[in-house]
Coordinates of C-alpha atoms in Angstrom, one line a residue:
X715 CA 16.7 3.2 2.9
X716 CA 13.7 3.2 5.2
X717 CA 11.8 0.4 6.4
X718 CA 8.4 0.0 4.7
X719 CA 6.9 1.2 7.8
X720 CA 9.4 4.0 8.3
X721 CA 8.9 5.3 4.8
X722 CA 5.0 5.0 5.2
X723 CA 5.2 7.6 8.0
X724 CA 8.2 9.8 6.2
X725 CA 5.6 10.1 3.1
X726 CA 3.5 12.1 5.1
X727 CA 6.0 15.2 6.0
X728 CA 4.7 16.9 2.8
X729 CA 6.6 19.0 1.9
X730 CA 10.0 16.5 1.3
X731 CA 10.5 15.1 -2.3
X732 CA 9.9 11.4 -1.5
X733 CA 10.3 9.4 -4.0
X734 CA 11.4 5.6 -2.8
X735 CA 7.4 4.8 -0.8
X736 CA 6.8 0.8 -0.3
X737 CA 2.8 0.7 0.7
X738 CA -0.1 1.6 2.8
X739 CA 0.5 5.1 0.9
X740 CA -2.2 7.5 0.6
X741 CA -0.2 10.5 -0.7
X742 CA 3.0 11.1 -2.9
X743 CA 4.0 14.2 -3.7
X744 CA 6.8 14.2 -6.5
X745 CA 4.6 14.6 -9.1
X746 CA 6.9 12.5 -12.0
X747 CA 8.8 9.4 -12.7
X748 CA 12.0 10.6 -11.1
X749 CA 14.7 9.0 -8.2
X750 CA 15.6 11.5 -5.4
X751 CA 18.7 12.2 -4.9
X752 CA 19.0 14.5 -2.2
X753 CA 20.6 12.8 0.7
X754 CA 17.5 13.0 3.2
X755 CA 16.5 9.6 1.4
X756 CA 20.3 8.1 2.0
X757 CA 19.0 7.1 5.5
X758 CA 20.7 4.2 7.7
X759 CA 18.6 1.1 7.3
X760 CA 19.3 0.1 11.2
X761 CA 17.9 1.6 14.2
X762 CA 14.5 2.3 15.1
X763 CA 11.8 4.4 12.5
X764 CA 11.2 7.8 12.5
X765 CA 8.8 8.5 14.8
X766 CA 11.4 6.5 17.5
X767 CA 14.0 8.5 16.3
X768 CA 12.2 11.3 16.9
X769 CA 11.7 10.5 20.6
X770 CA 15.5 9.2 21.1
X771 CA 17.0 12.9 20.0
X772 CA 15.3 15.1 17.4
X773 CA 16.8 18.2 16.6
X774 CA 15.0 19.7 14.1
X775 CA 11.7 19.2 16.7
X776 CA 8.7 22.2 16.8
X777 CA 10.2 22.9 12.7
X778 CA 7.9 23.7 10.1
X779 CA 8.9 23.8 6.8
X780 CA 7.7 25.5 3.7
X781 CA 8.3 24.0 -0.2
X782 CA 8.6 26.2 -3.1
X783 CA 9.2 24.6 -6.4
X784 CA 8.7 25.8 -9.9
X785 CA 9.2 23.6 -13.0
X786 CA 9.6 24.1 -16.7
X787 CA 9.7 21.5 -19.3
X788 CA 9.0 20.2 -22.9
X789 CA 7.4 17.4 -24.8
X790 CA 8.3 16.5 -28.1
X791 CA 6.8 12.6 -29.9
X792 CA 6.8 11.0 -33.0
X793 CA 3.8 9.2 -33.1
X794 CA 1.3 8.0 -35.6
X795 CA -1.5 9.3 -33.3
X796 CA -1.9 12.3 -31.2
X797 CA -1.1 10.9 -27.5
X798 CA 2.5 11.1 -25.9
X799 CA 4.0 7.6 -25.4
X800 CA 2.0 5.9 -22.6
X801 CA 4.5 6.5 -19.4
X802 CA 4.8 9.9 -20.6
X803 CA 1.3 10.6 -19.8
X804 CA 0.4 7.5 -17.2
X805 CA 0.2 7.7 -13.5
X806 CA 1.0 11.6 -13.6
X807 CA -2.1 12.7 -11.7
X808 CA -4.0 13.8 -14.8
X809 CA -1.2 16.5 -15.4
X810 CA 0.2 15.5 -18.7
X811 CA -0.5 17.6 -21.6
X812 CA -2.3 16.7 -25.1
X813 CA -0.9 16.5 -27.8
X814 CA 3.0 15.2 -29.8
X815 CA 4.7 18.8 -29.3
X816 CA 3.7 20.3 -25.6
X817 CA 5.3 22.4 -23.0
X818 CA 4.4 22.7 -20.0
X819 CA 4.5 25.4 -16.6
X820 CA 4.2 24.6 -12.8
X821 CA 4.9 25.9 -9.7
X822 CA 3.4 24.5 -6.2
X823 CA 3.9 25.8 -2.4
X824 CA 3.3 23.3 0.3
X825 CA 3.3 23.8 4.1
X826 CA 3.9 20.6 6.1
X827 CA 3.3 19.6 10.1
X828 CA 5.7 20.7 12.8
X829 CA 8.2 17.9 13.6
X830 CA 7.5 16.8 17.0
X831 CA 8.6 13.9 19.5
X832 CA 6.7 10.6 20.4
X833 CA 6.4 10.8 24.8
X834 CA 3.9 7.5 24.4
X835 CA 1.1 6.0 22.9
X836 CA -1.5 8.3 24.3
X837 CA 0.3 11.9 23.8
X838 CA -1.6 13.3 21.2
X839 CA 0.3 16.7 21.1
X840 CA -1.0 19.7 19.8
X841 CA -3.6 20.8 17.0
X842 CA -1.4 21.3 14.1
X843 CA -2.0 22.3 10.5
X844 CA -0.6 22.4 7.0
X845 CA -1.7 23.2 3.0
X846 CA -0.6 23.0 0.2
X847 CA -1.2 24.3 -3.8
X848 CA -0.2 23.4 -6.7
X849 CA -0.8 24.7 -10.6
X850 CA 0.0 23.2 -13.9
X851 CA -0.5 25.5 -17.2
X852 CA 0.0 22.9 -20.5
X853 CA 0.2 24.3 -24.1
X854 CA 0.3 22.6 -27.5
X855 CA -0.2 23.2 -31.2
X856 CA -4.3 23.8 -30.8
X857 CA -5.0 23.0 -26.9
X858 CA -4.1 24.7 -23.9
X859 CA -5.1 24.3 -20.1
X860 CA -4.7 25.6 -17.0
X861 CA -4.6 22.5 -14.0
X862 CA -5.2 22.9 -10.2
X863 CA -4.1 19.0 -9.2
X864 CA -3.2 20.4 -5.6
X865 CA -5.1 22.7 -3.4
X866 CA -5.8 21.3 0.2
X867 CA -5.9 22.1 3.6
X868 CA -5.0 19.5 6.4
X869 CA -4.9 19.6 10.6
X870 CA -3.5 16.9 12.5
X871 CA -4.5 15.9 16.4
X872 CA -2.3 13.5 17.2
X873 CA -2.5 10.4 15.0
X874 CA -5.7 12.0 13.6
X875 CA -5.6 14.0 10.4
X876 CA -8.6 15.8 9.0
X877 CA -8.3 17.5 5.3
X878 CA -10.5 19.1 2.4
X879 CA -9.7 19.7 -1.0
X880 CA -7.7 18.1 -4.0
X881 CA -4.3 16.0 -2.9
X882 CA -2.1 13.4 -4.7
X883 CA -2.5 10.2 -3.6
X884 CA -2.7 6.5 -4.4
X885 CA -4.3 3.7 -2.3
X886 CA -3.2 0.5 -2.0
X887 CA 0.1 -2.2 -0.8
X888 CA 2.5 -1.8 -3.5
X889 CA 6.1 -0.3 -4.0
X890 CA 5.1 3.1 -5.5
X891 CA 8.0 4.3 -7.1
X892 CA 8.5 1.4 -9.7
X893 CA 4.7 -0.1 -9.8
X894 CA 2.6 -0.3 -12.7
X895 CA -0.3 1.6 -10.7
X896 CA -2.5 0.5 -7.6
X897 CA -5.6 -1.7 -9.2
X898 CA -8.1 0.6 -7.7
X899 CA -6.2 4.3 -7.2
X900 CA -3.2 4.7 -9.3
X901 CA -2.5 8.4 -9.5
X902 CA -3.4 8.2 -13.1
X903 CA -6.5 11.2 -12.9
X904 CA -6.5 14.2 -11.7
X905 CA -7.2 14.1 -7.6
X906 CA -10.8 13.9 -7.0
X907 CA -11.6 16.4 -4.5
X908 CA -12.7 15.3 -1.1
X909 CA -13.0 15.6 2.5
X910 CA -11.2 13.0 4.3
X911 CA -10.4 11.8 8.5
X912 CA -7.8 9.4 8.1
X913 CA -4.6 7.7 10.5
X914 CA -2.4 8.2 7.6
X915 CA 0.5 6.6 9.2
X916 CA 0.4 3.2 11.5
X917 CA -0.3 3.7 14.7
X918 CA 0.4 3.1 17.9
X919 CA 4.1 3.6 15.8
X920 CA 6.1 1.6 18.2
X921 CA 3.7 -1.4 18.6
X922 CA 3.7 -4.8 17.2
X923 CA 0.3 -4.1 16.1
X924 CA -0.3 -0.9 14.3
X925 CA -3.2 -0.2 11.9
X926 CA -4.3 2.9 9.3
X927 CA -7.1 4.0 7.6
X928 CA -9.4 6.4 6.1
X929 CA -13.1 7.7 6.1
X930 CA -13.7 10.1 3.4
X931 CA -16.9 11.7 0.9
X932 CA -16.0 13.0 -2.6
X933 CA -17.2 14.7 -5.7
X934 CA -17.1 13.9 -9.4
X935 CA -17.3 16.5 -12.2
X936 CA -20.3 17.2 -12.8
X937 CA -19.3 17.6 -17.0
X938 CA -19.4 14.3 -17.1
X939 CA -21.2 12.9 -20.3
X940 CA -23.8 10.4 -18.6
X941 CA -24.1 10.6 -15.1
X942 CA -23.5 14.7 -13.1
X943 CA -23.5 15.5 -9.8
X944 CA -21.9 11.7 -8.3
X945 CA -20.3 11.4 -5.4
X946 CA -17.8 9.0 -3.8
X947 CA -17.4 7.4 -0.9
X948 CA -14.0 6.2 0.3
X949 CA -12.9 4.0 3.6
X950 CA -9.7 1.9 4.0
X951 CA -8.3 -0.1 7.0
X952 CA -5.1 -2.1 7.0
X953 CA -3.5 -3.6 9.7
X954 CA 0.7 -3.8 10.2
X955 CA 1.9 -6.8 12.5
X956 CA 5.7 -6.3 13.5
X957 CA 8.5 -4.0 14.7
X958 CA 10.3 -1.6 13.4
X959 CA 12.9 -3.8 13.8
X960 CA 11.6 -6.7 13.0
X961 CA 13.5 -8.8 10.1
X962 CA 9.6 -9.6 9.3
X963 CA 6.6 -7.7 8.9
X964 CA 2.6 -8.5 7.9
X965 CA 0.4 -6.4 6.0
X966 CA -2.8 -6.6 5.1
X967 CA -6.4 -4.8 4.7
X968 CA -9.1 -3.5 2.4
X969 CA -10.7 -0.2 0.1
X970 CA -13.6 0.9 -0.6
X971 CA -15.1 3.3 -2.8
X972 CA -18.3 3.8 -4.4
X973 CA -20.0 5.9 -6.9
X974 CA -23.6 7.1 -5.8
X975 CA -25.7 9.8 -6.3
X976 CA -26.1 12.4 -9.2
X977 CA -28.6 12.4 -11.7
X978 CA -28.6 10.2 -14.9
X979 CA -31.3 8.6 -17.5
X980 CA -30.7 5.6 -17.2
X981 CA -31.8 3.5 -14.4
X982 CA -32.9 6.1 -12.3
X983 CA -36.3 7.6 -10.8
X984 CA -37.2 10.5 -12.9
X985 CA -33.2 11.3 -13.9
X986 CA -32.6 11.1 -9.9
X987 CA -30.3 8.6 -8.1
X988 CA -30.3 7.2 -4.7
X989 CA -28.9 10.3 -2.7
X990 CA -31.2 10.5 0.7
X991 CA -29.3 8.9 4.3
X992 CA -31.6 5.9 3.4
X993 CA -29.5 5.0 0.4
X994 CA -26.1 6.3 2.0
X995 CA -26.5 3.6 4.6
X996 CA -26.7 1.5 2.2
X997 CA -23.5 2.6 0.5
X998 CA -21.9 2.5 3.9
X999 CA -22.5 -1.1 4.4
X1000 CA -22.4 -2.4 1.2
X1001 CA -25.6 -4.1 1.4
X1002 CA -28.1 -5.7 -1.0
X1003 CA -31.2 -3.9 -1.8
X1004 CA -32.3 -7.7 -3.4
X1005 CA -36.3 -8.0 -2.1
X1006 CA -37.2 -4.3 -1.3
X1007 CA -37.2 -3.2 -5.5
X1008 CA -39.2 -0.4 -4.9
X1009 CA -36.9 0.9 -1.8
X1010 CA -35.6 3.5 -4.3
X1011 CA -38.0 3.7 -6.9
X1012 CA -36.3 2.1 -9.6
X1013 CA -35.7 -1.9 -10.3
X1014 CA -31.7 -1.3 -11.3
X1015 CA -30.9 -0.5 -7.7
X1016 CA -33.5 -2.3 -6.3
X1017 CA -32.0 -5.4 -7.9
X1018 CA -28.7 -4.6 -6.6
X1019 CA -26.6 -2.7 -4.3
X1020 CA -26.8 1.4 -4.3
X1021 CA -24.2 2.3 -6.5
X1022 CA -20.6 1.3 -7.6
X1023 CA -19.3 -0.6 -5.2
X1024 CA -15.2 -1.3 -6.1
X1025 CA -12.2 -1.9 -4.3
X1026 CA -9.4 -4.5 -3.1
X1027 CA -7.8 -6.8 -0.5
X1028 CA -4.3 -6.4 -0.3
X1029 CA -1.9 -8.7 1.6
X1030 CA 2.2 -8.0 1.6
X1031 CA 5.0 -9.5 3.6
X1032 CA 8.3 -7.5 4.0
X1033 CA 11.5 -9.3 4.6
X1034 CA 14.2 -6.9 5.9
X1035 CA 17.9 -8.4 5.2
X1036 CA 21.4 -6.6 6.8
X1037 CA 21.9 -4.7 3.4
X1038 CA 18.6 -5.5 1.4
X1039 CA 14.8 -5.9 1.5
X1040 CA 12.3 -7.5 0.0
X1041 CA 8.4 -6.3 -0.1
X1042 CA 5.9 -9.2 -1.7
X1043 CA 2.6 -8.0 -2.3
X1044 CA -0.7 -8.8 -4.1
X1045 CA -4.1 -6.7 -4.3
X1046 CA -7.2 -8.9 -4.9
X1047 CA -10.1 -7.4 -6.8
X1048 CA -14.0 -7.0 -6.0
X1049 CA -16.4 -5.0 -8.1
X1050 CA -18.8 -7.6 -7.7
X1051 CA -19.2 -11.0 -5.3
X1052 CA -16.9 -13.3 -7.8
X1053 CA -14.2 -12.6 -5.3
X1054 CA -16.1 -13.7 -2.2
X1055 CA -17.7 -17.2 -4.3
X1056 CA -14.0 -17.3 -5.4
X1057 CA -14.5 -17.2 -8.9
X1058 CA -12.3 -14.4 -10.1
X1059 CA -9.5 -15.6 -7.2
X1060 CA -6.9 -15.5 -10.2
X1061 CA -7.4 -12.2 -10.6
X1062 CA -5.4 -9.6 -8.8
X1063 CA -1.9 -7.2 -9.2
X1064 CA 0.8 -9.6 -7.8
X1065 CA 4.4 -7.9 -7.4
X1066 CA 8.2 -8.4 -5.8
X1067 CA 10.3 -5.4 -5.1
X1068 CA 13.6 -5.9 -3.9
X1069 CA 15.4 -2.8 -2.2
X1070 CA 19.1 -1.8 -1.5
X1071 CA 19.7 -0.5 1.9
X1072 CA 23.1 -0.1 1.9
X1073 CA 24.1 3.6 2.1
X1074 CA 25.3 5.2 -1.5
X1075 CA 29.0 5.6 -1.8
X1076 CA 29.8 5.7 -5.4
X1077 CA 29.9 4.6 -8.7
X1078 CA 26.9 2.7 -10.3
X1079 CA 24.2 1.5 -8.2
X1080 CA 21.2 -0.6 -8.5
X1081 CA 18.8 1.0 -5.7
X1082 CA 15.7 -0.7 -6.6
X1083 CA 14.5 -3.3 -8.7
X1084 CA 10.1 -4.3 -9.1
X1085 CA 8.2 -7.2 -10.9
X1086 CA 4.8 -6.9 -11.3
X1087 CA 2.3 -8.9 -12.6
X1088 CA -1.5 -7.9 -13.8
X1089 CA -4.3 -10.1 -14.1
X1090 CA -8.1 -9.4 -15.3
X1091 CA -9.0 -12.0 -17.7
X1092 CA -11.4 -14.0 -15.1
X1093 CA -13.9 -11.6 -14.3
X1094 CA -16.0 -14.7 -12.5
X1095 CA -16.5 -16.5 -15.6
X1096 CA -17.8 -15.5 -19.0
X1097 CA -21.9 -15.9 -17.9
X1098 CA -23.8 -14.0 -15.7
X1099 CA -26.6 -15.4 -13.9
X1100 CA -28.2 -14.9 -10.5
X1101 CA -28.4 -18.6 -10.0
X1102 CA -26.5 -20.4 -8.6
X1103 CA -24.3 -17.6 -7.3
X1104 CA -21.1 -18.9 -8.8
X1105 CA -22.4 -18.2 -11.9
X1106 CA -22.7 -14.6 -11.3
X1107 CA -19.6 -13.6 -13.8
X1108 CA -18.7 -10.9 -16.6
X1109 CA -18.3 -8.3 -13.4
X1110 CA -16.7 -5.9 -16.2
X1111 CA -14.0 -4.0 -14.7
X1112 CA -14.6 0.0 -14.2
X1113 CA -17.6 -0.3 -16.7
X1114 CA -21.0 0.0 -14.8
X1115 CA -24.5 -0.5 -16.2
X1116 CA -25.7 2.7 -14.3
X1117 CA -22.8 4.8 -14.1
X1118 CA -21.5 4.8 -17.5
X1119 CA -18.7 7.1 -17.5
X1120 CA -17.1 4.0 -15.5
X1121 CA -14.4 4.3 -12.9
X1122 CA -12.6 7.7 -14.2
X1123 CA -12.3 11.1 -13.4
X1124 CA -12.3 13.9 -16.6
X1125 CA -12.3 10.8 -18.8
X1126 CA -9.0 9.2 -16.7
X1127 CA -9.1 5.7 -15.5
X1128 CA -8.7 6.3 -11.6
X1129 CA -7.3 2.7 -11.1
X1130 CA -4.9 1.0 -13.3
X1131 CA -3.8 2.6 -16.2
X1132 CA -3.8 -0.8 -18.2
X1133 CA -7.5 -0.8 -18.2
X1134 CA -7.7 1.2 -21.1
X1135 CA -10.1 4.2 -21.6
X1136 CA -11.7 4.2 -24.9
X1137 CA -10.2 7.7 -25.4
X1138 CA -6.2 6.3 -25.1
X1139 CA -7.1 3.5 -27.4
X1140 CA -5.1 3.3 -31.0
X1141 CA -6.9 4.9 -34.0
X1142 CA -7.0 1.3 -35.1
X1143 CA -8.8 -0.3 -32.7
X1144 CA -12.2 1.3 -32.1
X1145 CA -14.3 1.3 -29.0
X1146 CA -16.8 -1.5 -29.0
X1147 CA -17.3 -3.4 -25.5
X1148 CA -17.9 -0.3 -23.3
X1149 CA -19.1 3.3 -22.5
X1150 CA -15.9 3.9 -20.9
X1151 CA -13.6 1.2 -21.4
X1152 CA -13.6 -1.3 -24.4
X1153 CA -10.3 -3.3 -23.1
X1154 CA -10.5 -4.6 -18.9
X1155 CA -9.6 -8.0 -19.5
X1156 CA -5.7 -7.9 -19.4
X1157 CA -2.2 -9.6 -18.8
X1158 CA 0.6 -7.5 -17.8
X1159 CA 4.1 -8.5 -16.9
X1160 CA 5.6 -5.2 -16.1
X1161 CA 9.3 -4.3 -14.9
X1162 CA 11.4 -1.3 -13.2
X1163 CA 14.8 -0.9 -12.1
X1164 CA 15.8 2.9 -10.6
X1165 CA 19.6 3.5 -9.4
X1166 CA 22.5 6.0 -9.7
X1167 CA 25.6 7.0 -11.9
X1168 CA 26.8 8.6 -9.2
X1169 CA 25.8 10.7 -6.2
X1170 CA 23.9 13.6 -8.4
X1171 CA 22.9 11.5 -11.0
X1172 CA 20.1 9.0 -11.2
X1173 CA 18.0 6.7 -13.2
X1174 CA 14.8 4.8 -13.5
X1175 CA 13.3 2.8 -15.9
X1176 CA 10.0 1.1 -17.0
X1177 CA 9.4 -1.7 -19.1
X1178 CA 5.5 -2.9 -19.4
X1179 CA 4.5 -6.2 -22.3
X1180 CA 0.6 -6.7 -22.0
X1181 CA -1.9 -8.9 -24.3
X1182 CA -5.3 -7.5 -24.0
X1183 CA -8.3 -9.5 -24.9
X1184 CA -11.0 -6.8 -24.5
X1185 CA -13.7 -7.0 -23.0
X1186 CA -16.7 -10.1 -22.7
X1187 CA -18.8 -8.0 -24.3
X1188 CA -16.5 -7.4 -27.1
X1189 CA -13.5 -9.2 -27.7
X1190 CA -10.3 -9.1 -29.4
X1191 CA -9.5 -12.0 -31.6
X1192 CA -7.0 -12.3 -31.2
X1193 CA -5.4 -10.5 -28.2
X1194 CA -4.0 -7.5 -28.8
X1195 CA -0.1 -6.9 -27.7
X1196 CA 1.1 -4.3 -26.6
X1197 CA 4.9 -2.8 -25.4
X1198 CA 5.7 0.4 -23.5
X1199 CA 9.1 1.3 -22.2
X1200 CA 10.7 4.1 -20.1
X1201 CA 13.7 5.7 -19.2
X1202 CA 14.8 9.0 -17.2
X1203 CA 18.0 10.4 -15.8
X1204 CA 18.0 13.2 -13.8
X1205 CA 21.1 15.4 -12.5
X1206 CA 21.3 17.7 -9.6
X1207 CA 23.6 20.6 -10.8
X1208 CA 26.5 21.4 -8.0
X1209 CA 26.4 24.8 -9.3
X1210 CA 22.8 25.9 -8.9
X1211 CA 21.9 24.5 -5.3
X1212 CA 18.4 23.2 -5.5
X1213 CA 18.0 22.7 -9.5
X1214 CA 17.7 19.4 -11.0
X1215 CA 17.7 18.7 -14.7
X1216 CA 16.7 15.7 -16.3
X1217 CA 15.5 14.0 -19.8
X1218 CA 13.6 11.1 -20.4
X1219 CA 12.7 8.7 -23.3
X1220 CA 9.2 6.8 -24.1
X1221 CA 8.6 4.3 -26.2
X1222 CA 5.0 2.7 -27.6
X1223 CA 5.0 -0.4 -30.0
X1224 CA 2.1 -2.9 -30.5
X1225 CA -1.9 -2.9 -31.8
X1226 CA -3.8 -1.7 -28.8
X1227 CA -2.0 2.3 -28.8
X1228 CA -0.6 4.3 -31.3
X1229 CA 3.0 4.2 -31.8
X1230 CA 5.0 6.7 -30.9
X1231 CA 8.5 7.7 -29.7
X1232 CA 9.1 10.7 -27.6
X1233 CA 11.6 12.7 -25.6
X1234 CA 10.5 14.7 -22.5
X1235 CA 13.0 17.7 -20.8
X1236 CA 12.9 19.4 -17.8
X1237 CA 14.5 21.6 -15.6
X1238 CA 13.2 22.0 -11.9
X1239 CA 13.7 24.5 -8.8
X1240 CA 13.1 23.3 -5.3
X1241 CA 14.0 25.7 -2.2
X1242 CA 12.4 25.6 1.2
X1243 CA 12.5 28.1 4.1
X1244 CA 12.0 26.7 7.9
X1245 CA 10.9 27.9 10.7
X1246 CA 10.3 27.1 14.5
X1247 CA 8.4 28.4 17.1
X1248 CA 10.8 27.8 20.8
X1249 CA 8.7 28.3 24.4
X1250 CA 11.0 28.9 26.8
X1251 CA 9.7 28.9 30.5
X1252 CA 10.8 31.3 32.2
X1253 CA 10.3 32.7 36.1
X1254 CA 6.3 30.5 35.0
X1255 CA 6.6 33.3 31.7
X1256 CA 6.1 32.2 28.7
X1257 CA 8.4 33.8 26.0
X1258 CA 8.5 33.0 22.2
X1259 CA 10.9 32.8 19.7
X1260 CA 10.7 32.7 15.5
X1261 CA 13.4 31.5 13.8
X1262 CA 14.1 31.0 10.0
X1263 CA 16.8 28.6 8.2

């Protein structure tokens, strides 16, 4: 398989079903829990990445391909609620349907960048462009809706990308095949739409010393029930120390994102929030507003910062072995300054994923194996008080005083799926300690394991335990446990090149979520067409050709 630096870059040439991703990622586009099993992920594990590959001898240089794929599938759970088992409907991009008995329609169409060669550092190439769209209809026994989780366009300048509309993506160091879910941008909502300048891959690619990041400005739905017309802000850096070749590799660097803007009734000057450049700067650089109250007109934000300020520190090393590899990574939380007075250090999404690089012969086959582990229960301490600063605690994950619809997108959590929204809660345990969630102090020891039967046939698996103690506010005495497991296998049928089948089994059993036990079929079509614009010099003429394959 790919290095971790490798497979960061390869999970930008949209339109490939990429499913094995370690970190750094800010897109994926197979949209469910599934392991590839098309051969362009049976790639040596020696040699240099792709981009040097690219440069040694790249055939398939000045292609642009095209992705079709339509998809058709059902739902059926026994449960004593009305939710599908949690994996069923977690980390999906908001695209799971309501509802024990569902079916569900898609189709998408996505257009990816030109392959092209690296000369050096400093070639930058040619403007280039790509899109992509993709639509979800759901149906059930009394709810039906139409999805639009993908429509973007995207141009690319060299290691520059610039792109506006709705895209999948998650944020964050993590393996994101087998993870529970990035802390801060799981893939669990819908895509919030945005426009975004990024480096989505790490550049200069061939240095010992490559970095990525991302500048971007959003928009929340404005149906929300408390606060309309929010926006986001979003930046990222993180920094890559080593080789391609390197048997060791450094990771590290830091998110963003705040909620600002919109109009609300609480804590606001005449139902208006901080919106003007004066308060955007202020979002920009995270800073105080303490001592200037009347800056923006009310005392919330003037007691504060401008908006909710969230996001992580992630560290990861990757050891790369002759026929395995091993990715260690943890993402440390901030909402408020406990992190920085080291109060809530404990805190954090801590994991271990091991990877086998030896290329598939036959047989069974363990490909990949993750351990995860989620902590929330710190918070900075049960009391919150301005002084002394180490006392500042409670910092009440994805709740906000202000913006009260919390960290979520069409009622969603955006981050981790294991910080409960009151709306995925168990009839049994009603919401108490939040406006939008009632359960962000958690332990989670979580598990997955994805492999093969044989070379068209593949699994993956998912086993999460968590105890979940509510919130300060509102606790559960005593913690609630919970368990949730997964399991998939998908075919490739011989006989109908491009059409993969597969079925799947969920599993719910504990106090925090309805039980349930469902089964989930599919069948999915995936054809691409390709084509490649040649200039051939000629006598100083410039002659083109189109190709298709």
């Amino acid at each position: 398989m790919l290095s971790l630096a490798a497979q960061a870059q390869e999970l930008h040439k949209e339109p490939n079903d990429l499913d094995f991703n370690f970190t750094g990622a800010r897109k994926a586009i197979t949209p469910s829990n599934s392991l590839s099993t098309n051969s362009s992920n049976e790639q040596s594990t020696t040699g240099p990445a792709s981009a040097d590959k690219e440069e040694v001898k790249n055939k398939d240089f000045g292609w642009r391909t095209t992705r079709f794929q339509v998809e058709a599938g059902t739902y059926l759970a026994q449960t004593s609620g009305q939710l599908q088992p949690f994996w069923f409907r977690t980390n999906q991009f908001g695209t799971a349907p309501k509802g024990p008995v569902a079916a569900t329609l898609r189709g998408s169409i996505h257009t990816g960048y030109r392959s092209q060669p690296v000369t050096s550092t400093w070639d930058w190439g040619k403007l280039d462009f790509g899109y992509g769209v993709e639509v979800v209809l759901n149906t059930s026994t009394n709810h039906t809706q139409v999805l639009l989780p993908q429509a973007y366009a995207k141009m690319r300048l060299g290691p520059l990308e610039l792109y506006g509309g709705r895209r999948r993506e998650v944020v964050g160091l993590m393996d994101t095949l087998l993870t529970s879910g990035s802390y801060i941008w799981s893939g669990n909502a819908l895509p919030i739409p945005k426009i975004e300048l990024s480096i989505p891959e790490y550049w200069p690619a061939r240095s010992f010393v490559g970095f990525k990041g991302n500048f971007s400005h959003g928009f929340f739905e404005n149906s929300r029930p408390f606060v309309q017309g929010a926006m986001l802000h979003q930046k990222s850096l993180y920094v890559r120390l080593g080789k391609s070749n390197s048997r060791v590799r450094l990771y590290g660097g830091f998110n963003h994102q705040v909620q600002w803007g919109g109009r609300s009734p609480f804590f606001s000057s005449e139902g208006e929030l901080p919106d003007n450049m004066l308060a955007y700067m202020y979002v920009l650089s995270a800073k105080s507003v303490r001592g200037d109250s009347l800056k923006f007109g009310n005392s919330f934000d003037g007691g504060n910062r401008v908006g909710n300020h969230l996001g992580s520190f992630d560290g990861a090393v990757e050891l790369n072995f002759a026929r395995s590899s091993l990715l260690f990574y943890r993402q440390s939380i901030y909402e408020d300054g406990s992190l920085f007075l080291l109060t809530s250090v404990a805190d954090g999404l801590h994991g271990v994923s091991w990877q086998n690089r030896s290329r598939y012969r036959n047989g069974v086959s363990l490909q990949r194996l993750t351990v995860e582990y989620l902590h929330t229960m710190s918070q900075g301490g049960s009391v919150f008080q301005d002084y002394p600063a180490k006392l500042r605690g409670r910092d009440n994950y994805f709740n906000h005083g202000q913006y009260r619809d919390g960290w979520s997108y069409f009622g969603r959590t955006v981050g981790t799926p294991f910080i409960t929204s009151n709306q995925d809660l168990g009839q049994n345990v009603p919401p108490a300690g939040g406006a939008f969630t009632s359960n962000n102090r958690v332990q989670v020891l979580h598990m997955g394991a994805a492999g093969r039967f044989s070379q068209a046939v593949s699994f993956l698996g998912k086993v999460s335990y968590s105890r979940n103690a509510g919130t300060y506010d509102v606790g559960f005495q005593p913690m609630l446990p919970q368990l949730s497991a997964y399991l998939s296998v998908g075919a490739d049928l011989a006989f109908l090149e491009g059409v993969q089948v597969s079925g799947a089994v969920g599993w719910d059993k504990g106090q925090l979520l309805d039980d349930a036990l469902g089964l989930h079929l599919r069948i999915r079509k995936t054809w691409t067409d390709r084509y490649k614009r040649d200039i051939v010099q000629n006598n100083q003429d410039s002659q083109k050709k189109f190709t298709k394959r």
